[in-house]
Amino acid sequence: MSDEITVHPVAWPPAPIRTERLVLRESEARDRAAIIELFASPEVNAYLGGPQARDELERALPETPEKRPGLFVVELDGAMIGTVELKQPDAEQRSQVSRDAGEAELGYLFLPQAWGRGYAAEACAAVLGWFADARPGEPVVLATQTANDRGMRLAAKLGFTEVKLFEAWGAEQWMGVWSSEASARSSAAL
Ligand SMILES: CC(C)(COP(=O)(O)OP(=O)(O)OC[C@H]1O[C@@H](n2cnc3c(N)ncnc32)[C@H](O)[C@@H]1OP(=O)(O)O)[C@@H](O)C(=O)NCCC(=O)NCCS
């Protein structure tokens, strides 16, 4: 049996997704500075293993940042403010984060100056909507440190429900799951 991680066969890249205030699109060369900012920021990486050295990022990042299926750059008024990614967990994470081997995992990273305006929620909801259209009924998982208040609040707002708590990477982690069907049921019940 192959140990390969199967990437969900979704059409990629999709046409840019437009929300009320944002555009979600594939990464481009002009996003490079904001991507470096994202990974070098102590605030953004407080619960993600800490920031990376800016000069190393400058050296290592290609002129055109990597384009990966499922990686959306979030743009506000023509400039990148964050990323939302739906990815397959890697082999190390799979046993911890996934309920089974195949679930897509949601991740979100926004520049601190864009926090507190609802942009992350707006962008993530659009990505989940896109995924629900592409892979109807398929669940999405998410893991974040329980100490990450903003990350936890956003997960709850998006409709993720708790699967388990677990210890990993030196901290307590929360794992949640979302599916379009469960999300529609709970909205209908409100
Ligand atoms: C996690 C993260 C994306 C959350 O960002 P955020 O801006 O707090 O999230 P939201 O988009 O849900 O915005 C919520 C806030 O916007 C406020 N807001 C203002 N205008 C709003 C609007 N028009 N609509 C909705 N909310 C609005 C809300 O009241 C809320 O404020 P509060 O934080 O004071 O409660 C951000 O903190 C981040 O990038 N953290 C670092 C990366 C990380 O830890 N990721 C998690 C691991 S995957």
GROMACS .gro file of C-alpha atoms and ligand atoms in nm:
model
  238
    1MET     CA    1   0.000   0.000   0.000
    2SER     CA    2   0.137   0.344  -0.088
    3ASP     CA    3   0.222   0.581   0.197
    4GLU     CA    4   0.172   0.881  -0.028
    5ILE     CA    5  -0.046   1.163   0.101
    6THR     CA    6  -0.332   1.206  -0.140
    7VAL     CA    7  -0.416   1.564  -0.223
    8HIS     CA    8  -0.787   1.614  -0.268
    9PRO     CA    9  -0.851   1.656  -0.637
   10VAL     CA   10  -0.986   2.010  -0.640
   11ALA     CA   11  -0.944   2.236  -0.941
   12TRP     CA   12  -0.656   2.473  -0.869
   13PRO     CA   13  -0.615   2.764  -0.885
   14PRO     CA   14  -0.981   2.872  -0.874
   15ALA     CA   15  -1.086   3.212  -1.004
   16PRO     CA   16  -1.017   3.474  -0.734
   17ILE     CA   17  -1.283   3.460  -0.463
   18ARG     CA   18  -1.437   3.798  -0.380
   19THR     CA   19  -1.602   3.861  -0.045
   20GLU     CA   20  -1.758   4.182   0.081
   21ARG     CA   21  -1.419   4.337   0.161
   22LEU     CA   22  -1.152   4.094   0.043
   23VAL     CA   23  -1.007   3.908  -0.255
   24LEU     CA   24  -0.868   3.555  -0.209
   25ARG     CA   25  -0.624   3.441  -0.475
   26GLU     CA   26  -0.311   3.241  -0.546
   27SER     CA   27   0.019   3.392  -0.423
   28GLU     CA   28   0.218   3.622  -0.654
   29ALA     CA   29   0.568   3.777  -0.659
   30ARG     CA   30   0.432   4.103  -0.514
   31ASP     CA   31   0.330   3.920  -0.190
   32ARG     CA   32   0.690   3.837  -0.096
   33ALA     CA   33   0.746   4.123   0.154
   34ALA     CA   34   0.418   4.053   0.335
   35ILE     CA   35   0.494   3.679   0.351
   36ILE     CA   36   0.833   3.756   0.511
   37GLU     CA   37   0.655   3.989   0.755
   38LEU     CA   38   0.410   3.711   0.843
   39PHE     CA   39   0.679   3.454   0.928
   40ALA     CA   40   0.910   3.706   1.102
   41SER     CA   41   0.636   3.849   1.325
   42PRO     CA   42   0.663   3.753   1.696
   43GLU     CA   43   0.286   3.816   1.744
   44VAL     CA   44   0.177   3.601   1.450
   45ASN     CA   45   0.405   3.315   1.553
   46ALA     CA   46   0.352   3.333   1.930
   47TYR     CA   47   0.164   2.999   1.929
   48LEU     CA   48   0.329   2.854   1.619
   49GLY     CA   49   0.679   2.781   1.739
   50GLY     CA   50   0.810   3.138   1.733
   51PRO     CA   51   0.918   3.378   1.457
   52GLN     CA   52   1.180   3.300   1.192
   53ALA     CA   53   1.484   3.524   1.139
   54ARG     CA   54   1.406   3.792   0.882
   55ASP     CA   55   1.747   3.772   0.709
   56GLU     CA   56   1.713   3.395   0.669
   57LEU     CA   57   1.366   3.439   0.523
   58GLU     CA   58   1.502   3.703   0.283
   59ARG     CA   59   1.768   3.458   0.169
   60ALA     CA   60   1.550   3.149   0.150
   61LEU     CA   61   1.226   3.275  -0.001
   62PRO     CA   62   1.217   3.259  -0.382
   63GLU     CA   63   1.135   3.576  -0.578
   64THR     CA   64   0.793   3.430  -0.650
   65PRO     CA   65   0.666   3.269  -0.328
   66GLU     CA   66   0.566   2.906  -0.355
   67LYS     CA   67   0.222   2.844  -0.501
   68ARG     CA   68   0.053   2.547  -0.336
   69PRO     CA   69  -0.291   2.406  -0.404
   70GLY     CA   70  -0.512   2.521  -0.118
   71LEU     CA   71  -0.297   2.823  -0.023
   72PHE     CA   72  -0.494   3.147  -0.058
   73VAL     CA   73  -0.344   3.492  -0.019
   74VAL     CA   74  -0.597   3.733   0.133
   75GLU     CA   75  -0.589   4.078  -0.018
   76LEU     CA   76  -0.744   4.400   0.117
   77ASP     CA   77  -0.741   4.710  -0.106
   78GLY     CA   78  -0.475   4.553  -0.330
   79ALA     CA   79  -0.231   4.444  -0.054
   80MET     CA   80  -0.181   4.107   0.113
   81ILE     CA   81  -0.298   4.097   0.477
   82GLY     CA   82  -0.275   3.723   0.546
   83THR     CA   83  -0.311   3.369   0.422
   84VAL     CA   84  -0.570   3.096   0.461
   85GLU     CA   85  -0.465   2.745   0.374
   86LEU     CA   86  -0.641   2.413   0.337
   87LYS     CA   87  -0.377   2.145   0.330
   88GLN     CA   88  -0.318   1.779   0.386
   89PRO     CA   89  -0.136   1.728   0.717
   90ASP     CA   90   0.218   1.598   0.671
   91ALA     CA   91   0.322   1.255   0.793
   92GLU     CA   92   0.434   1.380   1.137
   93GLN     CA   93   0.113   1.574   1.198
   94ARG     CA   94  -0.119   1.315   1.050
   95SER     CA   95  -0.127   1.089   1.354
   96GLN     CA   96  -0.190   1.385   1.589
   97VAL     CA   97  -0.408   1.621   1.397
   98SER     CA   98  -0.612   1.411   1.161
   99ARG     CA   99  -0.902   1.194   1.267
  100ASP     CA  100  -0.809   0.974   0.974
  101ALA     CA  101  -0.535   1.001   0.716
  102GLY     CA  102  -0.718   1.208   0.459
  103GLU     CA  103  -0.879   1.515   0.608
  104ALA     CA  104  -0.791   1.864   0.494
  105GLU     CA  105  -0.667   2.096   0.766
  106LEU     CA  106  -0.743   2.468   0.786
  107GLY     CA  107  -0.473   2.716   0.886
  108TYR     CA  108  -0.490   3.097   0.908
  109LEU     CA  109  -0.222   3.363   0.949
  110PHE     CA  110  -0.294   3.735   0.941
  111LEU     CA  111  -0.066   4.035   0.988
  112PRO     CA  112  -0.128   4.193   1.333
  113GLN     CA  113  -0.237   4.525   1.182
  114ALA     CA  114  -0.530   4.338   1.021
  115TRP     CA  115  -0.650   4.171   1.343
  116GLY     CA  116  -0.972   4.275   1.515
  117ARG     CA  117  -1.170   4.369   1.204
  118GLY     CA  118  -1.330   4.037   1.116
  119TYR     CA  119  -1.115   3.990   0.805
  120ALA     CA  120  -0.988   3.645   0.910
  121ALA     CA  121  -1.341   3.521   0.976
  122GLU     CA  122  -1.462   3.661   0.641
  123ALA     CA  123  -1.175   3.499   0.451
  124CYS     CA  124  -1.195   3.160   0.626
  125ALA     CA  125  -1.572   3.139   0.576
  126ALA     CA  126  -1.519   3.200   0.203
  127VAL     CA  127  -1.250   2.929   0.183
  128LEU     CA  128  -1.472   2.679   0.367
  129GLY     CA  129  -1.756   2.767   0.130
  130TRP     CA  130  -1.527   2.709  -0.169
  131PHE     CA  131  -1.419   2.373  -0.023
  132ALA     CA  132  -1.778   2.268   0.049
  133ASP     CA  133  -1.865   2.331  -0.317
  134ALA     CA  134  -1.557   2.145  -0.440
  135ARG     CA  135  -1.581   1.850  -0.196
  136PRO     CA  136  -1.943   1.836  -0.073
  137GLY     CA  137  -1.985   1.686   0.274
  138GLU     CA  138  -1.613   1.644   0.337
  139PRO     CA  139  -1.499   1.748   0.685
  140VAL     CA  140  -1.217   1.992   0.759
  141VAL     CA  141  -1.004   1.972   1.075
  142LEU     CA  142  -0.817   2.242   1.259
  143ALA     CA  143  -0.565   2.236   1.543
  144THR     CA  144  -0.443   2.526   1.751
  145GLN     CA  145  -0.295   2.577   2.097
  146THR     CA  146  -0.563   2.616   2.361
  147ALA     CA  147  -0.370   2.924   2.480
  148ASN     CA  148  -0.429   3.091   2.142
  149ASP     CA  149  -0.743   3.288   2.237
  150ARG     CA  150  -0.786   3.460   1.902
  151GLY     CA  151  -0.730   3.139   1.707
  152MET     CA  152  -0.975   2.952   1.931
  153ARG     CA  153  -1.243   3.225   1.906
  154LEU     CA  154  -1.217   3.222   1.529
  155ALA     CA  155  -1.248   2.841   1.513
  156ALA     CA  156  -1.566   2.855   1.723
  157LYS     CA  157  -1.709   3.140   1.513
  158LEU     CA  158  -1.651   2.940   1.195
  159GLY     CA  159  -1.846   2.646   1.341
  160PHE     CA  160  -1.565   2.407   1.436
  161THR     CA  161  -1.659   2.174   1.721
  162GLU     CA  162  -1.420   2.002   1.959
  163VAL     CA  163  -1.289   1.656   1.875
  164LYS     CA  164  -1.014   1.629   2.134
  165LEU     CA  165  -0.742   1.799   2.332
  166PHE     CA  166  -0.389   1.668   2.293
  167GLU     CA  167  -0.031   1.750   2.385
  168ALA     CA  168   0.208   1.827   2.101
  169TRP     CA  169   0.493   2.062   2.023
  170GLY     CA  170   0.530   2.131   2.397
  171ALA     CA  171   0.179   2.266   2.453
  172GLU     CA  172  -0.187   2.167   2.486
  173GLN     CA  173  -0.360   2.163   2.147
  174TRP     CA  174  -0.730   2.179   2.059
  175MET     CA  175  -0.855   1.987   1.760
  176GLY     CA  176  -1.186   2.078   1.601
  177VAL     CA  177  -1.383   1.958   1.302
  178TRP     CA  178  -1.612   2.135   1.058
  179SER     CA  179  -1.840   2.011   0.786
  180SER     CA  180  -2.077   2.204   0.565
  181GLU     CA  181  -2.366   1.976   0.664
  182ALA     CA  182  -2.310   2.014   1.040
  183SER     CA  183  -2.258   2.386   0.995
  184ALA     CA  184  -2.585   2.421   0.799
  185ARG     CA  185  -2.771   2.216   1.067
  186SER     CA  186  -2.645   2.434   1.352
  187SER     CA  187  -2.726   2.758   1.162
  188ALA     CA  188  -3.079   2.627   1.096
  189ALA     CA  189  -3.121   2.547   1.466
  190LEU     CA  190  -3.034   2.906   1.575
  191LIG     C1  191  -0.606   3.385   1.458
  191LIG     C2  192  -0.623   3.516   1.384
  191LIG     C3  193  -0.631   3.491   1.234
  191LIG     C4  194  -0.752   3.582   1.435
  191LIG     O1  195  -0.763   3.713   1.382
  191LIG     P1  196  -0.884   3.809   1.429
  191LIG     O2  197  -0.872   3.935   1.356
  191LIG     O3  198  -0.886   3.812   1.577
  191LIG     O4  199  -1.011   3.725   1.382
  191LIG     P2  200  -1.151   3.771   1.323
  191LIG     O5  201  -1.143   3.795   1.178
  191LIG     O6  202  -1.247   3.666   1.368
  191LIG     O7  203  -1.184   3.908   1.394
  191LIG     C5  204  -1.245   3.909   1.520
  191LIG     C6  205  -1.243   4.047   1.582
  191LIG     O8  206  -1.280   4.147   1.487
  191LIG     C7  207  -1.383   4.231   1.543
  191LIG     N1  208  -1.455   4.292   1.431
  191LIG     C8  209  -1.446   4.425   1.400
  191LIG     N2  210  -1.518   4.450   1.289
  191LIG     C9  211  -1.576   4.334   1.251
  191LIG    C10  212  -1.661   4.298   1.145
  191LIG     N3  213  -1.700   4.389   1.054
  191LIG     N4  214  -1.701   4.169   1.135
  191LIG    C11  215  -1.661   4.079   1.224
  191LIG     N5  216  -1.579   4.106   1.329
  191LIG    C12  217  -1.536   4.234   1.342
  191LIG    C13  218  -1.457   4.134   1.630
  191LIG     O9  219  -1.536   4.202   1.725
  191LIG    C14  220  -1.343   4.059   1.695
  191LIG    O10  221  -1.284   4.144   1.790
  191LIG     P3  222  -1.216   4.089   1.926
  191LIG    O11  223  -1.090   4.021   1.884
  191LIG    O12  224  -1.191   4.210   2.005
  191LIG    O13  225  -1.314   3.992   1.985
  191LIG    C15  226  -0.502   3.612   1.411
  191LIG    O14  227  -0.498   3.643   1.549
  191LIG    C16  228  -0.369   3.551   1.370
  191LIG    O15  229  -0.329   3.558   1.255
  191LIG     N6  230  -0.298   3.491   1.467
  191LIG    C17  231  -0.167   3.433   1.441
  191LIG    C18  232  -0.174   3.304   1.363
  191LIG    C19  233  -0.242   3.193   1.440
  191LIG    O16  234  -0.224   3.179   1.561
  191LIG     N7  235  -0.322   3.112   1.370
  191LIG    C20  236  -0.393   3.002   1.432
  191LIG    C21  237  -0.333   2.871   1.403
  191LIG     S1  238  -0.400   2.799   1.256
   0.00000   0.00000   0.00000
